[in-house]
């Protein structure tokens, strides 16, 4: 399992995309079988990679890198579902490029954890799950909106169907657009609220942190406001509940998603740029290493002295020391006997 790398499933998805593109001009007997086999192989390798790197509670959501890879996995699974349910549609030409772009983003994203505090694991998992679902939903709406505009343009100009490039019906695409926009509002709202709670937990006690100055929070808020306005506009005006208008709304929603993901990629955790986070992490490691080297010997001697004391007859015979010993510089060292 440790031999599976990102290159393995990225290459499989790339071959599947090449076969999809080649099918626009020529199709051979085992063309669809080869395309499905490569997509399935990529999804299996993708699953093995995520499983191997998910050792621990909520581990698959603990870093931006793995978060992007989970989004790519869901999109790839959606592509395979469409391949088996609507085999004649050219969905791969739209979904697979998005999968590959998400994998590239994962390779450029940070591998530092979102939060190390145990108290924030629940909110971190909830926030990550909601953001994955909302990202996939917005991406599906973007794909459906783009396909709707292409299909509408072809029908308007009375172009005959092209072999190997058949799109779903306008009714199906319109329905998918509307549902994607509605689900996106709910999921992004839940992700924004859980993200605010998570930021509060992460930055509790930091006097220099301002929630409304956090670029990730601001980008999420802008995206949420747009989605709410778009959904209200669609509900108030019947003419905007279908057709090209709802397709344009989903395309604009995807634009807000891209801006949010750019901000998300440039910040390891809420409110901390990637360079500052790496520097802080390195300084913390060197600081605690120096503290440990300086105070290990006297603390150990003191604890050995305490441990050699005989407990009183009234005391419990099974006792241990499990506390936080505070050093001279104000930092805490966990001691267990």
Coordinates of C-alpha atoms in Angstrom, one line a residue:
X1 CA 0.0 0.0 0.0
X2 CA 2.9 2.4 0.7
X3 CA 4.0 2.0 -2.9
X4 CA 0.9 3.7 -4.2
X5 CA 1.7 7.4 -5.0
X6 CA -0.3 10.3 -6.3
X7 CA 1.3 9.7 -9.8
X8 CA -0.4 6.3 -10.0
X9 CA -4.0 7.4 -9.9
X10 CA -3.2 10.8 -11.6
X11 CA -1.8 8.8 -14.6
X12 CA -4.8 6.5 -14.7
X13 CA -7.2 9.5 -14.8
X14 CA -5.1 11.1 -17.5
X15 CA -5.2 8.0 -19.7
X16 CA -9.0 7.8 -19.2
X17 CA -9.2 11.5 -20.2
X18 CA -7.1 10.9 -23.3
X19 CA -9.4 8.0 -24.3
X20 CA -12.4 10.3 -23.8
X21 CA -10.9 12.9 -26.1
X22 CA -9.8 10.3 -28.6
X23 CA -13.4 9.0 -28.7
X24 CA -14.5 12.3 -30.4
X25 CA -12.8 11.2 -33.6
X26 CA -12.4 7.4 -33.5
X27 CA -13.8 4.6 -31.4
X28 CA -12.5 1.0 -31.4
X29 CA -14.1 -2.2 -30.0
X30 CA -12.7 -2.1 -26.6
X31 CA -12.5 1.7 -26.3
X32 CA -15.2 2.1 -23.6
X33 CA -13.8 -0.9 -21.7
X34 CA -10.3 0.5 -21.6
X35 CA -11.7 3.9 -20.5
X36 CA -13.7 2.3 -17.6
X37 CA -10.8 0.1 -16.6
X38 CA -8.4 3.0 -16.3
X39 CA -10.9 5.1 -14.4
X40 CA -11.6 2.2 -12.0
X41 CA -7.9 1.5 -11.6
X42 CA -7.3 5.2 -10.8
X43 CA -10.2 5.2 -8.2
X44 CA -8.9 2.1 -6.5
X45 CA -5.3 3.4 -6.3
X46 CA -6.8 6.7 -5.1
X47 CA -8.7 4.9 -2.4
X48 CA -5.7 2.9 -1.3
X49 CA -3.6 6.1 -1.0
X50 CA -6.2 7.8 1.1
X51 CA -6.7 4.8 3.3
X52 CA -2.9 4.4 3.9
X53 CA -2.6 8.1 4.8
X54 CA -5.7 8.1 7.0
X55 CA -4.3 6.5 10.2
X56 CA -6.2 8.1 13.0
X57 CA -9.4 9.8 13.8
X58 CA -10.5 12.3 11.0
X59 CA -7.0 11.8 9.5
X60 CA -8.3 12.2 6.0
X61 CA -9.4 15.8 6.8
X62 CA -6.4 16.8 8.8
X63 CA -4.4 18.7 6.0
X64 CA -5.3 20.8 3.0
X65 CA -3.4 18.3 0.8
X66 CA -5.6 15.3 1.8
X67 CA -8.7 17.5 1.7
X68 CA -8.1 18.2 -2.0
X69 CA -7.5 14.6 -2.7
X70 CA -10.8 13.6 -1.0
X71 CA -12.6 16.1 -3.2
X72 CA -10.8 14.6 -6.3
X73 CA -11.9 11.1 -5.1
X74 CA -15.6 12.1 -4.9
X75 CA -15.5 13.8 -8.3
X76 CA -13.9 10.6 -9.8
X77 CA -16.5 8.4 -8.2
X78 CA -19.2 10.7 -9.6
X79 CA -17.7 10.3 -13.0
X80 CA -17.8 6.5 -12.8
X81 CA -21.4 6.7 -11.6
X82 CA -22.3 8.7 -14.7
X83 CA -20.4 6.3 -16.9
X84 CA -22.4 3.3 -15.7
X85 CA -25.8 5.1 -15.5
X86 CA -25.5 7.2 -18.7
X87 CA -22.8 5.5 -20.8
X88 CA -23.5 7.6 -24.0
X89 CA -22.8 11.0 -22.4
X90 CA -19.4 12.6 -22.7
X91 CA -19.3 13.5 -19.0
X92 CA -15.6 12.6 -18.7
X93 CA -14.6 15.5 -20.9
X94 CA -15.8 17.8 -18.2
X95 CA -15.3 15.9 -14.9
X96 CA -11.8 14.4 -15.4
X97 CA -10.0 17.7 -16.1
X98 CA -11.5 19.0 -12.9
X99 CA -10.3 15.9 -11.1
X100 CA -6.7 16.4 -12.4
X101 CA -6.7 20.1 -11.5
X102 CA -7.8 19.2 -8.0
X103 CA -4.9 16.7 -7.7
X104 CA -2.5 19.4 -8.9
X105 CA -3.8 21.7 -6.2
X106 CA -3.3 18.9 -3.6
X107 CA 0.4 18.7 -4.7
X108 CA 0.8 22.4 -4.2
X109 CA -1.2 22.6 -0.9
X110 CA 0.2 22.5 2.6
X111 CA 0.7 19.2 4.4
X112 CA 0.5 20.9 7.8
X113 CA -2.5 19.9 10.0
X114 CA -5.5 22.3 10.3
X115 CA -5.6 22.0 14.1
X116 CA -3.7 20.0 16.6
X117 CA -6.0 20.7 19.5
X118 CA -8.0 17.7 20.6
X119 CA -11.0 20.0 21.4
X120 CA -11.3 21.1 17.8
X121 CA -11.3 17.6 16.2
X122 CA -15.1 17.4 16.1
X123 CA -15.5 20.8 14.5
X124 CA -12.6 20.2 12.2
X125 CA -14.1 17.0 11.0
X126 CA -17.5 18.6 10.5
X127 CA -16.1 21.7 8.8
X128 CA -13.9 19.5 6.5
X129 CA -16.8 17.2 5.6
X130 CA -19.2 20.0 4.8
X131 CA -16.6 21.9 2.7
X132 CA -15.9 18.7 0.7
X133 CA -19.6 18.2 0.0
X134 CA -20.1 21.8 -0.9
X135 CA -17.1 21.9 -3.2
X136 CA -18.2 18.8 -5.0
X137 CA -21.8 20.2 -5.3
X138 CA -20.6 23.5 -6.7
X139 CA -18.3 21.7 -9.2
X140 CA -21.2 19.5 -10.3
X141 CA -23.4 22.6 -10.8
X142 CA -20.6 24.2 -12.8
X143 CA -20.3 21.1 -15.0
X144 CA -24.0 20.9 -15.5
X145 CA -24.2 24.6 -16.3
X146 CA -21.4 24.5 -18.8
X147 CA -23.0 21.5 -20.5
X148 CA -26.4 23.2 -20.5
X149 CA -25.0 26.2 -22.3
X150 CA -23.2 24.0 -24.9
X151 CA -26.3 21.9 -25.5
X152 CA -28.5 24.9 -25.7
X153 CA -26.2 26.6 -28.2
X154 CA -26.1 23.4 -30.4
X155 CA -29.9 23.1 -30.4
X156 CA -30.3 26.8 -31.1
X157 CA -28.0 26.5 -34.2
X158 CA -29.7 23.2 -35.1
X159 CA -26.4 21.3 -35.1
X160 CA -26.7 17.5 -35.6
X161 CA -25.4 15.3 -32.8
X162 CA -21.7 14.5 -32.9
X163 CA -20.6 10.9 -32.6
X164 CA -18.9 10.4 -29.3
X165 CA -20.0 13.8 -27.9
X166 CA -23.6 13.3 -26.6
X167 CA -24.7 15.4 -23.7
X168 CA -27.6 14.9 -21.3
X169 CA -31.0 16.5 -22.1
X170 CA -31.6 20.1 -21.3
X171 CA -34.3 19.0 -18.8
X172 CA -31.8 16.8 -16.9
X173 CA -29.1 19.5 -16.9
X174 CA -31.6 22.2 -15.8
X175 CA -32.8 20.1 -12.9
X176 CA -29.2 19.3 -11.9
X177 CA -28.3 23.0 -12.0
X178 CA -31.2 24.0 -9.7
X179 CA -30.6 21.2 -7.2
X180 CA -26.8 21.9 -7.1
X181 CA -27.4 25.6 -6.4
X182 CA -29.9 24.8 -3.6
X183 CA -27.7 22.2 -1.9
X184 CA -24.7 24.5 -2.2
X185 CA -26.4 27.2 -0.1
X186 CA -27.1 24.7 2.8
X187 CA -23.7 23.1 2.7
X188 CA -21.6 26.3 2.4
X189 CA -23.7 27.8 5.2
X190 CA -22.9 24.8 7.4
X191 CA -19.2 24.9 6.4
X192 CA -19.0 28.6 7.2
X193 CA -20.6 28.3 10.7
X194 CA -18.5 25.3 11.6
X195 CA -15.4 27.1 10.3
X196 CA -16.1 30.2 12.5
X197 CA -16.4 27.9 15.5
X198 CA -13.1 26.1 14.5
X199 CA -11.3 29.4 14.1
X200 CA -12.5 30.5 17.6
X201 CA -11.1 27.3 19.1
X202 CA -7.8 27.5 17.2
X203 CA -7.2 31.2 18.1
X204 CA -8.6 31.3 21.6
X205 CA -6.3 33.4 23.7
X206 CA -4.7 35.1 20.8
X207 CA -5.2 38.9 21.2
X208 CA -3.9 39.7 17.8
X209 CA -6.4 37.5 15.9
X210 CA -9.4 39.2 14.3
X211 CA -12.0 36.9 12.8
X212 CA -13.2 39.4 10.2
X213 CA -9.6 40.0 9.1
X214 CA -9.1 36.3 8.3
X215 CA -8.8 36.0 4.5
X216 CA -10.3 32.5 4.5
X217 CA -13.3 33.6 6.6
X218 CA -13.9 36.6 4.3
X219 CA -13.7 34.5 1.1
X220 CA -16.1 32.0 2.6
X221 CA -18.5 34.8 3.7
X222 CA -18.4 36.3 0.2
X223 CA -19.2 33.0 -1.4
X224 CA -22.0 32.3 1.1
X225 CA -23.5 35.8 0.5
X226 CA -23.4 35.2 -3.3
X227 CA -25.1 31.8 -3.0
X228 CA -27.9 33.1 -0.8
X229 CA -28.5 36.1 -3.1
X230 CA -28.5 33.8 -6.2
X231 CA -30.9 31.3 -4.6
X232 CA -33.2 34.2 -3.5
X233 CA -33.1 35.6 -7.0
X234 CA -34.0 32.2 -8.4
X235 CA -36.9 31.8 -6.0
X236 CA -38.3 35.3 -6.4
X237 CA -38.2 35.5 -10.2
X238 CA -39.7 32.4 -11.9
X239 CA -37.8 33.2 -15.1
X240 CA -34.6 32.5 -13.3
X241 CA -35.6 29.1 -12.0
X242 CA -34.4 27.4 -15.2
X243 CA -32.8 27.8 -18.5
X244 CA -29.6 29.8 -19.1
X245 CA -30.1 32.1 -16.1
X246 CA -29.6 29.3 -13.5
X247 CA -26.7 28.0 -15.6
X248 CA -25.0 31.4 -15.4
X249 CA -25.7 31.4 -11.6
X250 CA -23.9 28.1 -11.2
X251 CA -21.0 29.3 -13.3
X252 CA -20.6 32.4 -11.2
X253 CA -20.8 30.2 -8.0
X254 CA -17.9 28.2 -9.3
X255 CA -15.9 31.4 -9.8
X256 CA -16.5 32.3 -6.1
X257 CA -15.4 28.7 -5.2
X258 CA -12.1 29.2 -7.2
X259 CA -11.4 32.4 -5.3
X260 CA -12.1 30.7 -2.0
X261 CA -9.8 27.7 -2.8
X262 CA -7.0 30.1 -3.8
X263 CA -7.2 31.8 -0.4
X264 CA -7.5 28.4 1.2
X265 CA -4.4 27.1 -0.6
X266 CA -2.3 30.2 0.4
X267 CA -3.2 29.8 4.1
X268 CA -2.2 26.7 6.1
X269 CA -4.7 27.4 8.8
X270 CA -7.3 30.2 9.3
X271 CA -5.6 33.5 9.4
X272 CA -2.0 32.4 9.0
X273 CA -0.2 32.5 5.6
X274 CA 1.7 29.5 4.5
X275 CA 5.2 31.0 5.0
X276 CA 4.3 32.3 8.5
X277 CA 2.9 29.0 9.5
X278 CA 6.0 27.1 8.4
X279 CA 8.2 29.5 10.2
X280 CA 6.1 29.3 13.4
X281 CA 6.2 25.5 13.3
X282 CA 10.0 25.5 12.9
X283 CA 10.5 28.0 15.7
X284 CA 8.2 26.1 18.0
X285 CA 10.1 22.8 17.4
X286 CA 13.5 24.4 18.0
X287 CA 12.2 26.3 21.1
X288 CA 10.9 23.1 22.7
X289 CA 14.0 21.2 21.8
X290 CA 16.1 23.8 23.6
X291 CA 13.8 23.7 26.6
X292 CA 13.9 19.9 26.7
X293 CA 17.7 19.8 26.6
X294 CA 18.1 22.5 29.3
X295 CA 15.5 21.2 31.8
X296 CA 15.4 17.4 31.2
X297 CA 18.2 16.5 33.8
X298 CA 16.9 18.6 36.8
X299 CA 13.3 17.6 36.2
X300 CA 14.2 13.9 35.9
X301 CA 16.3 14.1 39.1
X302 CA 13.4 15.7 40.9
X303 CA 10.9 13.1 39.7
X304 CA 13.2 10.2 40.6
X305 CA 13.3 11.6 44.1
X306 CA 9.5 11.9 44.2
X307 CA 9.1 8.4 42.7
X308 CA 11.5 6.9 45.4
X309 CA 9.3 8.1 48.2
X310 CA 7.2 5.4 49.8
X311 CA 3.4 6.2 49.9
X312 CA 1.7 6.3 53.3
X313 CA -0.3 3.3 54.4
X314 CA -3.5 5.1 53.8
X315 CA -2.6 6.1 50.3
X316 CA -3.6 4.0 47.3
X317 CA -0.8 1.6 46.4
X318 CA -1.2 2.1 42.6
X319 CA -0.3 5.7 42.0
X320 CA 1.4 7.6 39.3
X321 CA 2.4 11.1 38.4
X322 CA 0.7 12.5 35.3
X323 CA 0.9 16.3 35.2
X324 CA 2.2 19.3 33.4
X325 CA 5.4 20.6 34.9
X326 CA 5.9 24.3 34.1
X327 CA 9.4 25.4 33.2
X328 CA 11.1 28.6 33.9
X329 CA 10.3 30.0 30.5
X330 CA 6.5 29.5 30.9
X331 CA 6.2 26.4 28.7
X332 CA 4.7 23.1 29.9
X333 CA 6.3 19.7 29.7
X334 CA 4.0 16.6 30.1
X335 CA 5.5 14.1 32.5
X336 CA 4.4 10.6 33.0
X337 CA 5.6 7.9 35.5

